Coordinates of C-alpha atoms in Angstrom, one line a residue:
X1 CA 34.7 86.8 -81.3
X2 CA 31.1 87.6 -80.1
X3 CA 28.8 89.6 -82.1
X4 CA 25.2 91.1 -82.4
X5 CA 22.5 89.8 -84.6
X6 CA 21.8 92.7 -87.0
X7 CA 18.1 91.4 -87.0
X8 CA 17.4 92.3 -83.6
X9 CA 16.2 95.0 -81.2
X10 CA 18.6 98.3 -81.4
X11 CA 21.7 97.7 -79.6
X12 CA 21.3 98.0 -76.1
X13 CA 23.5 100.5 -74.2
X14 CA 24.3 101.1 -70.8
X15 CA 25.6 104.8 -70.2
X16 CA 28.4 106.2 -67.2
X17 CA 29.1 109.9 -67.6
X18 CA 29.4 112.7 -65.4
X19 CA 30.5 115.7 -66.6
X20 CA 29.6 118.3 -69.5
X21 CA 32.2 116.4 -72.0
X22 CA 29.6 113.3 -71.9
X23 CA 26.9 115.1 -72.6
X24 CA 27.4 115.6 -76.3
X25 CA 27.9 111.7 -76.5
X26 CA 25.1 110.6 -74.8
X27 CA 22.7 113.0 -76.8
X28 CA 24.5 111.3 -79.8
X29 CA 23.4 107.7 -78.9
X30 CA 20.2 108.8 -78.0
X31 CA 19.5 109.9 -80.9
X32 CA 20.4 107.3 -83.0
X33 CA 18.1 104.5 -83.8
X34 CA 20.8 101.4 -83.6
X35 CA 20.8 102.2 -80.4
X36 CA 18.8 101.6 -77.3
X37 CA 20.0 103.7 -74.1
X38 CA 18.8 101.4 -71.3
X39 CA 20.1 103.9 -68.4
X40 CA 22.6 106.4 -67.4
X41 CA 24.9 105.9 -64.5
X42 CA 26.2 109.4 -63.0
X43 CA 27.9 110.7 -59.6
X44 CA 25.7 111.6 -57.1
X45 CA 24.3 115.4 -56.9
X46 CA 26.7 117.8 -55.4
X47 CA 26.5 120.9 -53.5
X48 CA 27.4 123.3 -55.8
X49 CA 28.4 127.7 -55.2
X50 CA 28.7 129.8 -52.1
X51 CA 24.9 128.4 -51.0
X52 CA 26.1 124.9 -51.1
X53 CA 22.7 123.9 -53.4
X54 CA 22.7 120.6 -54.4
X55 CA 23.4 120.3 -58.4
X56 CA 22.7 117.2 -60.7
X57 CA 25.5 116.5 -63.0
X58 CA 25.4 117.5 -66.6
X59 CA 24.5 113.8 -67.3
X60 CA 21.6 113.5 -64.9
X61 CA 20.1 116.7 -66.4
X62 CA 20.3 115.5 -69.7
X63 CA 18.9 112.2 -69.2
X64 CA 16.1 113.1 -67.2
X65 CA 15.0 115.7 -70.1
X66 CA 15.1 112.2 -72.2
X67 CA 13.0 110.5 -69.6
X68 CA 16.4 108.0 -69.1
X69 CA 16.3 105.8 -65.7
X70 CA 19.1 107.7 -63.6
X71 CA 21.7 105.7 -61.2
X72 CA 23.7 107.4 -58.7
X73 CA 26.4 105.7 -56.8
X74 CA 29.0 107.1 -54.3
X75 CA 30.8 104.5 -54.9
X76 CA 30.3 102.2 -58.3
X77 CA 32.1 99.2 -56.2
X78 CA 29.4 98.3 -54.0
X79 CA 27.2 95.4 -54.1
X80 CA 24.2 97.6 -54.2
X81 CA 25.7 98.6 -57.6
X82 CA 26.6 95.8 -59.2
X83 CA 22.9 94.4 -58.5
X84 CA 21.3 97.3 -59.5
X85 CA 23.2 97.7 -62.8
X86 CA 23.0 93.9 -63.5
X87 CA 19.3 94.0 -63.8
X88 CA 19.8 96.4 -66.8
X89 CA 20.6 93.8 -69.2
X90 CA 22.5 95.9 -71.8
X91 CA 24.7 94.7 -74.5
X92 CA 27.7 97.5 -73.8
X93 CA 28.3 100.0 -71.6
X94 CA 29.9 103.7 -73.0
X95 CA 32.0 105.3 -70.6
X96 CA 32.6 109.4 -70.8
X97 CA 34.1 111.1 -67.9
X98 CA 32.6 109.2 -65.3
X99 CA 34.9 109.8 -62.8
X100 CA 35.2 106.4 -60.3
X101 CA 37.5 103.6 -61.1
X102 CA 35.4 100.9 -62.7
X103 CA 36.3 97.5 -60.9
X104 CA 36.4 94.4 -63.1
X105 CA 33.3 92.4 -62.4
X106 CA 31.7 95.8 -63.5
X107 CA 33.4 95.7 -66.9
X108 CA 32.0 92.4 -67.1
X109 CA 28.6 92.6 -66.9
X110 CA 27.9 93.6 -71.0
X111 CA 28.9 90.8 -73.5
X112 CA 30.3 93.3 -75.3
X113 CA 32.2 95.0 -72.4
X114 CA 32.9 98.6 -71.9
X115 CA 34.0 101.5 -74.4
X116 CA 35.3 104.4 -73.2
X117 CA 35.5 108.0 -75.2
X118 CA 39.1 109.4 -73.4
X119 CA 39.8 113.0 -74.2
X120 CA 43.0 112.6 -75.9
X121 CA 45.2 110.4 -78.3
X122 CA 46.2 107.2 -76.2
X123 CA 48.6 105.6 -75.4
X124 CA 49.9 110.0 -74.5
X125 CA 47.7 111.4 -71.4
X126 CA 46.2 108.5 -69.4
X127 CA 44.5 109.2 -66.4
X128 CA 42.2 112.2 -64.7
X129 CA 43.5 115.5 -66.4
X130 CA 44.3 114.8 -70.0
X131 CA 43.1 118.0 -71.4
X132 CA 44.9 120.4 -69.3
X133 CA 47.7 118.6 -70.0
X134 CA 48.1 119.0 -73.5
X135 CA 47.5 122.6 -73.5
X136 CA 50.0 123.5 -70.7
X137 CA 52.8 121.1 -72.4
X138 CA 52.7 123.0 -75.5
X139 CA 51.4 120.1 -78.1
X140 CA 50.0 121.3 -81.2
X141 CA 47.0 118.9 -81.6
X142 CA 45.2 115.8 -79.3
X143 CA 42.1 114.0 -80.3
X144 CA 39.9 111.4 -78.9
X145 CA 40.6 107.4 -78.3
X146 CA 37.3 104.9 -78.3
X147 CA 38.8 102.0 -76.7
X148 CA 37.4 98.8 -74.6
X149 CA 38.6 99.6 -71.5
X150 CA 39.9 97.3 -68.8
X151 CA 40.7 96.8 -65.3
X152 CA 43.8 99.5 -65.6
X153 CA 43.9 103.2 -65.9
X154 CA 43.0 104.2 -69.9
X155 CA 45.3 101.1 -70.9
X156 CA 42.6 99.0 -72.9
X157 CA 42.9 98.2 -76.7
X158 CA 41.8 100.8 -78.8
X159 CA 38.9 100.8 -81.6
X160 CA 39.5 104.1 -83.1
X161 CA 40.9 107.6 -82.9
X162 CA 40.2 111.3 -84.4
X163 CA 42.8 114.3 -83.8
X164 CA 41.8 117.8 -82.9
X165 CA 44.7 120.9 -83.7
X166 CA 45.1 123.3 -80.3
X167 CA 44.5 126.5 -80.8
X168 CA 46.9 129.6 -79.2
X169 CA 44.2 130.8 -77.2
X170 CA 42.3 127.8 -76.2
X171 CA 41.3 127.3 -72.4
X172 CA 40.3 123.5 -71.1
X173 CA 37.0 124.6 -71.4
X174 CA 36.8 125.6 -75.3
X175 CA 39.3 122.2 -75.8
X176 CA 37.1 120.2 -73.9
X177 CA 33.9 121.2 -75.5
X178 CA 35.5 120.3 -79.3
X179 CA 36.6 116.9 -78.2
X180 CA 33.2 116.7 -76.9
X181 CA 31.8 117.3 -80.1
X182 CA 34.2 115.0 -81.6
X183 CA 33.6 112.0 -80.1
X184 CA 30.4 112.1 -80.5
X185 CA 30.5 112.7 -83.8
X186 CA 32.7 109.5 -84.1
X187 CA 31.3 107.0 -81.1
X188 CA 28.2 106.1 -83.0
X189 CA 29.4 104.3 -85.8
X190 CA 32.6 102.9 -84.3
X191 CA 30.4 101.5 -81.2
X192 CA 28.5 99.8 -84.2
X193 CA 31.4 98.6 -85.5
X194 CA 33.0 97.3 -83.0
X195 CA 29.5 95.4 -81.6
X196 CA 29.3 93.7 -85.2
X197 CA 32.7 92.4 -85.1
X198 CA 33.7 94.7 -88.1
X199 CA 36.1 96.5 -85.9
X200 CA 38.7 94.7 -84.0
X201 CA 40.5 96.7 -80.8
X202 CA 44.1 97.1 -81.3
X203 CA 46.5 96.8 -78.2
X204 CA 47.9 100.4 -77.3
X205 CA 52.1 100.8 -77.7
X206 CA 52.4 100.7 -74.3
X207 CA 56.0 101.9 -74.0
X208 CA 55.1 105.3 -75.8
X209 CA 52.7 105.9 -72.1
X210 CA 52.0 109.1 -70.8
X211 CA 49.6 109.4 -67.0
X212 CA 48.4 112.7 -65.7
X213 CA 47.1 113.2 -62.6
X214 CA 43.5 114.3 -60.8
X215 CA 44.6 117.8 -60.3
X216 CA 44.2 119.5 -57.1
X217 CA 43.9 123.1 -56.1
X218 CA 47.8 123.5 -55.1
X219 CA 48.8 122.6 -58.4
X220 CA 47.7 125.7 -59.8
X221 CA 50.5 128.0 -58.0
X222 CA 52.3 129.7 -60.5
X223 CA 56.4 128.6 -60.5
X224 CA 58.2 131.7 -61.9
X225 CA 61.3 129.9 -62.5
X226 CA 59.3 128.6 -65.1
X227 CA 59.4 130.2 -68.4
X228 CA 56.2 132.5 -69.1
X229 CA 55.0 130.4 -72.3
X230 CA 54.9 127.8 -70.3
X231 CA 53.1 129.8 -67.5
X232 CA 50.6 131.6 -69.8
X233 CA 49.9 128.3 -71.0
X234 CA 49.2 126.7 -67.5
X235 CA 46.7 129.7 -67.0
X236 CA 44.6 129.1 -70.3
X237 CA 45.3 125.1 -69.2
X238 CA 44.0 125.3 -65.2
X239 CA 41.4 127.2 -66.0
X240 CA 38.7 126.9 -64.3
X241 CA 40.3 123.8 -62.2
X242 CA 42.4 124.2 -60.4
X243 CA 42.8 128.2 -61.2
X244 CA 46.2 129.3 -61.2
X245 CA 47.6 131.8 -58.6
X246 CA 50.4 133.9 -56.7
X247 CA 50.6 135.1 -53.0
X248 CA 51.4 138.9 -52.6
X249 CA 51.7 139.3 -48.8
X250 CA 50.1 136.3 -47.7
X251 CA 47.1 136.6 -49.7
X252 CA 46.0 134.6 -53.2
X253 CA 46.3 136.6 -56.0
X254 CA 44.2 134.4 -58.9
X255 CA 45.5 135.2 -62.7
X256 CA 42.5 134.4 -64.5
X257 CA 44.1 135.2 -68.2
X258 CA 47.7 135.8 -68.9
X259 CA 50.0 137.1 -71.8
X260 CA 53.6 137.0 -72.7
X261 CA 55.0 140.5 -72.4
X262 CA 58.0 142.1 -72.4
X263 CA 61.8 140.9 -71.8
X264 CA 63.1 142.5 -68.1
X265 CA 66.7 142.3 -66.8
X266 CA 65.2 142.2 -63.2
X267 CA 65.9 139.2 -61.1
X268 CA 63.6 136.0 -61.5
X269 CA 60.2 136.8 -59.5
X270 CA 60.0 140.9 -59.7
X271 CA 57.1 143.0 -60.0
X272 CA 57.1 145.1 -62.9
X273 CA 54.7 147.4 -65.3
X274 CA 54.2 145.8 -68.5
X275 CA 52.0 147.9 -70.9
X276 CA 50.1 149.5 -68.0
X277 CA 49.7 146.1 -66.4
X278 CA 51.3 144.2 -63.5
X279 CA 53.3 141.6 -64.5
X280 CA 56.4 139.3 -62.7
X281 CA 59.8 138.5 -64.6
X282 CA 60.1 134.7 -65.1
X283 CA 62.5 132.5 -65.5
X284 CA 63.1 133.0 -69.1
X285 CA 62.8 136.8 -68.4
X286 CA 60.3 137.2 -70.1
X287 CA 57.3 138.8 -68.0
X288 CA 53.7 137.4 -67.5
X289 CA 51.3 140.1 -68.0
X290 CA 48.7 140.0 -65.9
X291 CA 45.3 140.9 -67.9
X292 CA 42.5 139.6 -65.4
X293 CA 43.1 138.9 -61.7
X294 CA 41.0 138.2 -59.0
X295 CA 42.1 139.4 -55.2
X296 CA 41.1 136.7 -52.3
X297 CA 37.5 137.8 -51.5
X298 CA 37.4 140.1 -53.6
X299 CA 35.5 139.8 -57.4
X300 CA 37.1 139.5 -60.8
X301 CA 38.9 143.0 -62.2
X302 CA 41.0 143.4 -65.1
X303 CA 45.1 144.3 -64.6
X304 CA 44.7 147.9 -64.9
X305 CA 42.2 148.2 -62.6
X306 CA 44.2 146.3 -59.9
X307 CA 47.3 148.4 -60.3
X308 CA 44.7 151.4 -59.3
X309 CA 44.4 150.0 -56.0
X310 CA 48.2 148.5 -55.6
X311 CA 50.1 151.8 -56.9
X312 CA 53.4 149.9 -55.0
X313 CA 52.6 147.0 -57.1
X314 CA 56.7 147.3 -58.7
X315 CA 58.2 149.4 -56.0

């Protein structure tokens, strides 16, 4: 088993991250003197709102306001790559919502390999959208896994793990922010750990497997069949990717937040009033209120206000 001379130089980290969710973690290696953040590896910029203005990640933000060295690949498999992040010399790499498939030579490049802060409890919710996931399915709590990672899809051994209850109300993006703060409350010391050999990774149970998939704008059309917990809960769960919607006469109606209402004896799929709101009977008969909706091209507007200007909304 390798491990790191406690006499030396801070240990020396190499960092991948993309979105918002990494930032927390980075900030919390940065700022902790066992470590050494040698460089951050990130997307490239994207265009970003109805101007198309380029926008640096989250992660590129925050390490240029550390003075970091920034890398951006399109794609992490390239030779240019590999060179480029070979010359960096670090002992591990920390992986946080990076967002490319990491190919194997890359995970080989740190004696120590690569750990990986995944937003949920592995083995359950491997792959792209495990947040969402665990909100729209109903589950009472998820968590964070620190695990090496290796060639396959969140399937490497694990190094730790800290649970996180889900609240009745939460969206992704209040979930996602808390696991945030989570894992970075718990990365620095097990990274530490595990470098020092005083951790040792534990193969996952891989029978008990769970994989979500990279959601993708389609997903988030609303299935009345479906019962409206489950619908109210794919609302607070999609939002703000992929949004979750309904066409009324050939036109996206977006449901931006959602409520359980009433229990109609109309067919599955019709229009009703609920509370002074619009609302459609699903499959459990219960109705899904409508409480903020957004027309296609038109801006945000709460149910009431919506009914104003569809008074045919239930006829």
């Amino acid at each position: 088993r390798k491990t790191f001379n406690l006499n030396m130089n801070p240990i020396r980290v190499l960092f991948y991250g993309t979105s918002s969710f990494a930032v927390p973690i980075l900030s919390a290696l940065i700022n902790d003197d066992r470590f050494s953040v040698v460089g951050v590896v990130t997307q490239p910029d994207r265009p970003i709102g109805r101007h198309a203005e380029l926008q640096a990640p989250p992660v590129k933000q925050k390490a240029v306001e550390f003075g970091l060295p920034v890398l951006q690949f399109e794609k992490i498999k390239s030779e240019e790559a590999f060179t480029s992040l070979h010359a960096f010399e670090a002992d591990v790499a920390v992986v946080a919502s990076f967002g490319q498939i990491i190919p194997q030579r890359v995970l080989d490049l740190t004696k120590f390999g690569m750990v990986n802060v995944h937003g949920s409890l592995l083995p359950q919710y491997r792959g792209a959208s495990p947040i969402a996931a665990a909100i729209k399915n109903g589950d009472s709590e998820t968590g964070v896994t620190i695990m090496k990672m290796d060639a396959l899809m969140d399937h490497g051994p694990l190094l730790a793990f800290a649970a996180e209850p889900i609240r009745p109300d939460d969206s992704t993006p209040d979930l996602e922010r808390r696991l945030a703060m989570l894992g970075a409350k718990i990365l620095p010391d097990v990274l530490f750990n595990y470098v020092n050999g005083t951790i040792q990774p534990q193969e996952q149970d891989h029978t008990k497997a769970t994989a979500v998939k990279l959601l993708s704008r389609d997903d988030g059309k609303l299935d009345w069949t479906c019962g409206a917990g489950e619908l109210e809960r794919t609302v607070r769960a999609y939002t703000p990717w992929p949004g979750t919607f309904t066409v009324i006469n050939g036109q996206r109606l977006k449901i931006n937040r959602a409520s359980v209402g009433e229990t109609f004896h109309q067919p599955i799929g019709t229009h009703v009033i609920d509370t002074g709101e619009p609302a459609i009977v699903c499959g459990d008969h219960r109705a899904l209120r409508f409480i903020e909706v957004q027309p296609e091209g038109k801006q945000k507007m709460n149910g009431k206000a919506y009914l104003t200007g569809h008074p045919n909304w239930n006829k």
